[in-house]
């Protein structure tokens, strides 16, 4: 990628910084959509590299907040792989002349104690101007994201029950009949937000000391690692000694029997101790496939609350609040336009708003209906929910006319092996999942099996044009049409 020469008088081009950042960018580019890449990564300018500290410049505080909130892990991974585990990234925020002087922020890449939560700390590395305005970054504790609170969760008919239940639980964890509390609903509707808000509030009220938020995917990966390292006892003890355990997206436990078994015992232990369990899922518990009946029946023993897509009024309220919070008040007609056109979920709504603000500030355009229309076209396409490994498996099995769960089975029949390799290859190409996660989705196979699969599909594609056509067709089907 070519980067623009640095304009600011502050800076001289540092070739090492540029090279390091380009390497980071190539890793990042593989994992984000082209729209996100153009909007959020191309405008970042590498300034200097000293030892393993890379300083980059971002155009505004708003830009920094957004990147930090949404791409923190991605950038962290890229920096670690390019600069090593001690690598650090400093942000310098450029400013217009009328604006306050630049802010310098550090993203510390060390992780925090046992729960793996990240610490984002700040320091002010050698300022090039006399005064520095320092903004504090949120510190993630217990994996809880402090940005997600009840205050910034907009109430509406669609989420009223889930929100009320979450507040009741935060006020009295383990002490209501809402144990477990299961929140279910489609993607981007606020489940994760609500669960973090619950955890943050319980801590703020002093109602729970040890709170752990974990995705079921992370729980699974940690469990598999614990088995490999002969540390299952420590693992179990860790999760069984909390006051409030929040597990997000439990549908991912599907088909993972050993993890389910461990989780079942964790659940029982906590429940018997009167500790609170909060879960989320994309479907109601009774519709969860591939989950042990005894788990499903446990899940149903407390309160199950749904979140529905927001209605028009709620969408308008969300847009208004979010635009105010980001310091850009949108004209009413623009709010109405977005709220009427983006109906599926809050994440899309937010994505639209953010891209609109980013476009307006980067291109120096006024936020009006025309710009909104342009942005909407791009965003709605981009923001379709990401492809999942399960969808890939389903589509590949349909294509090769195989039963759906065969790719996870042990069989080494030739046609199954081929389909499995193709599905692994597509999972690597089309999702941001790690090799390890991909392997887990295919019956707990090792990451080296995934590497081997990707390599042999690539080789096969080079040799066999028909095979290549098939793989391309599958890819197109997954990215463009229904899944
Ligand atoms: P889910 O976990 O259901 O897929 P998230 O909790 O990740 O959805 O929500 C997606 C985005 O939408 C988040 O940025 C979240 O803050 C925002 N969001 C969802 N619902 C609301 C709401 N009612 N009020 C404010 N923001 C919301
Ligand atoms: Mg979520």
Coordinates of N, CA, C and O and ligand atoms in Angstrom, one line a residue, residues 69-70 148 152-156 159 185-194 248-249 280 307 314 318 321-322 345-348 350, ligand 1:
X69 N -12.2 1.4 20.1 CA -13.3 0.6 20.6 C -13.6 -0.6 19.7 O -13.9 -1.7 20.2
X70 N -13.4 -0.5 18.4 CA -13.8 -1.5 17.5 C -12.7 -2.4 17.0 O -13.0 -3.6 16.6
X148 N -20.1 0.0 27.9 CA -21.5 -0.6 27.8 C -22.2 -0.4 29.2 O -21.8 -1.1 30.1
X152 N -26.4 4.2 28.6 CA -26.3 4.4 27.2 C -27.0 3.3 26.4 O -26.8 3.1 25.2
X153 N -27.8 2.5 27.1 CA -28.7 1.5 26.4 C -30.1 2.1 26.3 O -30.7 2.3 27.3
X154 N -30.5 2.3 25.1 CA -31.8 3.0 24.9 C -32.9 2.0 25.1 O -32.9 0.9 24.5
X155 N -33.9 2.5 25.9 CA -35.0 1.6 26.3 C -36.0 1.6 25.1 O -36.3 2.7 24.5
X156 N -36.6 0.5 24.8 CA -37.7 0.5 23.8 C -38.6 -0.7 24.1 O -38.2 -1.6 24.9
X159 N -36.8 -4.1 23.8 CA -35.8 -4.7 24.7 C -36.2 -4.5 26.2 O -35.4 -4.7 27.1
X185 N -31.8 -13.2 21.2 CA -32.2 -12.4 20.1 C -31.2 -12.4 19.0 O -30.1 -12.9 19.2
X186 N -31.6 -11.8 17.9 CA -30.8 -11.8 16.7 C -29.5 -11.0 16.9 O -29.3 -10.3 17.9
X187 N -28.7 -11.1 15.9 CA -27.4 -10.4 16.0 C -27.5 -8.8 16.0 O -28.5 -8.3 15.3
X188 N -26.7 -8.2 16.7 CA -26.7 -6.7 16.7 C -27.8 -6.0 17.4 O -28.1 -4.9 17.2
X189 N -28.5 -6.8 18.3 CA -29.7 -6.2 18.9 C -29.4 -5.7 20.4 O -30.3 -5.2 21.0
X190 N -28.2 -6.0 20.8 CA -27.8 -5.4 22.1 C -27.6 -6.4 23.3 O -27.5 -6.0 24.4
X191 N -27.5 -7.7 22.9 CA -27.3 -8.7 24.0 C -26.0 -8.5 24.7 O -26.0 -8.4 26.0
X192 N -25.0 -8.3 24.0 CA -23.6 -8.2 24.6 C -23.6 -6.9 25.4 O -23.1 -6.9 26.5
X193 N -24.1 -5.8 24.8 CA -24.2 -4.5 25.5 C -24.9 -4.7 26.9 O -24.3 -4.3 27.9
X194 N -26.0 -5.3 26.9 CA -26.8 -5.5 28.1 C -26.1 -6.3 29.1 O -26.1 -6.0 30.3
X248 N -21.5 -15.3 27.0 CA -22.1 -14.7 25.8 C -22.1 -15.7 24.7 O -21.2 -16.5 24.5
X249 N -23.2 -15.7 23.9 CA -23.3 -16.5 22.7 C -23.2 -18.0 22.9 O -22.3 -18.7 22.3
X280 N -26.3 -15.6 27.1 CA -27.0 -15.1 25.9 C -26.9 -16.1 24.8 O -26.0 -16.9 24.7
X307 N -34.8 -10.1 23.0 CA -34.7 -8.7 22.5 C -35.1 -8.8 21.0 O -34.6 -9.7 20.3
X314 N -37.7 3.7 18.6 CA -36.5 3.4 19.3 C -35.3 3.6 18.4 O -34.2 4.1 18.8
X318 N -32.2 6.0 19.4 CA -30.8 5.5 19.4 C -29.9 6.4 18.6 O -28.9 6.8 19.0
X321 N -29.4 9.7 20.4 CA -28.5 9.6 21.5 C -27.0 9.4 21.0 O -26.1 10.0 21.5
X322 N -26.9 8.5 20.1 CA -25.5 8.2 19.7 C -24.9 9.3 19.0 O -23.7 9.6 19.1
X345 N -31.1 -4.1 12.6 CA -30.5 -4.2 13.9 C -29.7 -2.9 14.3 O -29.5 -2.0 13.5
X346 N -29.4 -2.8 15.6 CA -28.8 -1.6 16.1 C -27.3 -1.5 15.6 O -26.8 -0.4 15.4
X347 N -26.7 -2.6 15.4 CA -25.3 -2.5 14.9 C -25.2 -1.9 13.6 O -24.4 -1.0 13.3
X348 N -26.2 -2.2 12.7 CA -26.2 -1.6 11.4 C -26.5 -0.1 11.5 O -25.9 0.7 10.8
X350 N -25.9 1.8 14.0 CA -24.7 2.5 14.5 C -23.6 2.6 13.4 O -23.0 3.6 13.3
Ligands
LIG1 P1 -25.6 -8.5 20.0 O1 -24.7 -8.9 21.1 O2 -27.0 -8.7 20.3 O3 -25.2 -9.0 18.7 P2 -24.5 -5.9 20.7 O4 -24.7 -5.8 22.1 O5 -23.1 -6.2 20.3 O6 -25.4 -6.9 19.9 O7 -25.0 -4.5 20.0 C1 -24.5 -4.0 18.8 C2 -24.3 -2.5 18.9 O8 -25.5 -1.9 19.0 C3 -23.4 -2.2 20.1 O9 -22.5 -1.2 19.8 C4 -24.4 -1.7 21.1 O10 -23.9 -0.7 22.0 C5 -25.5 -1.1 20.3 N1 -26.8 -1.2 20.8 C6 -27.6 -2.3 20.8 N2 -28.8 -2.0 21.4 C7 -28.7 -0.8 21.9 C8 -29.6 0.1 22.6 N3 -30.8 -0.3 23.0 N4 -29.2 1.3 22.9 C9 -28.0 1.7 22.5 N5 -27.1 1.0 21.8 C10 -27.5 -0.2 21.5

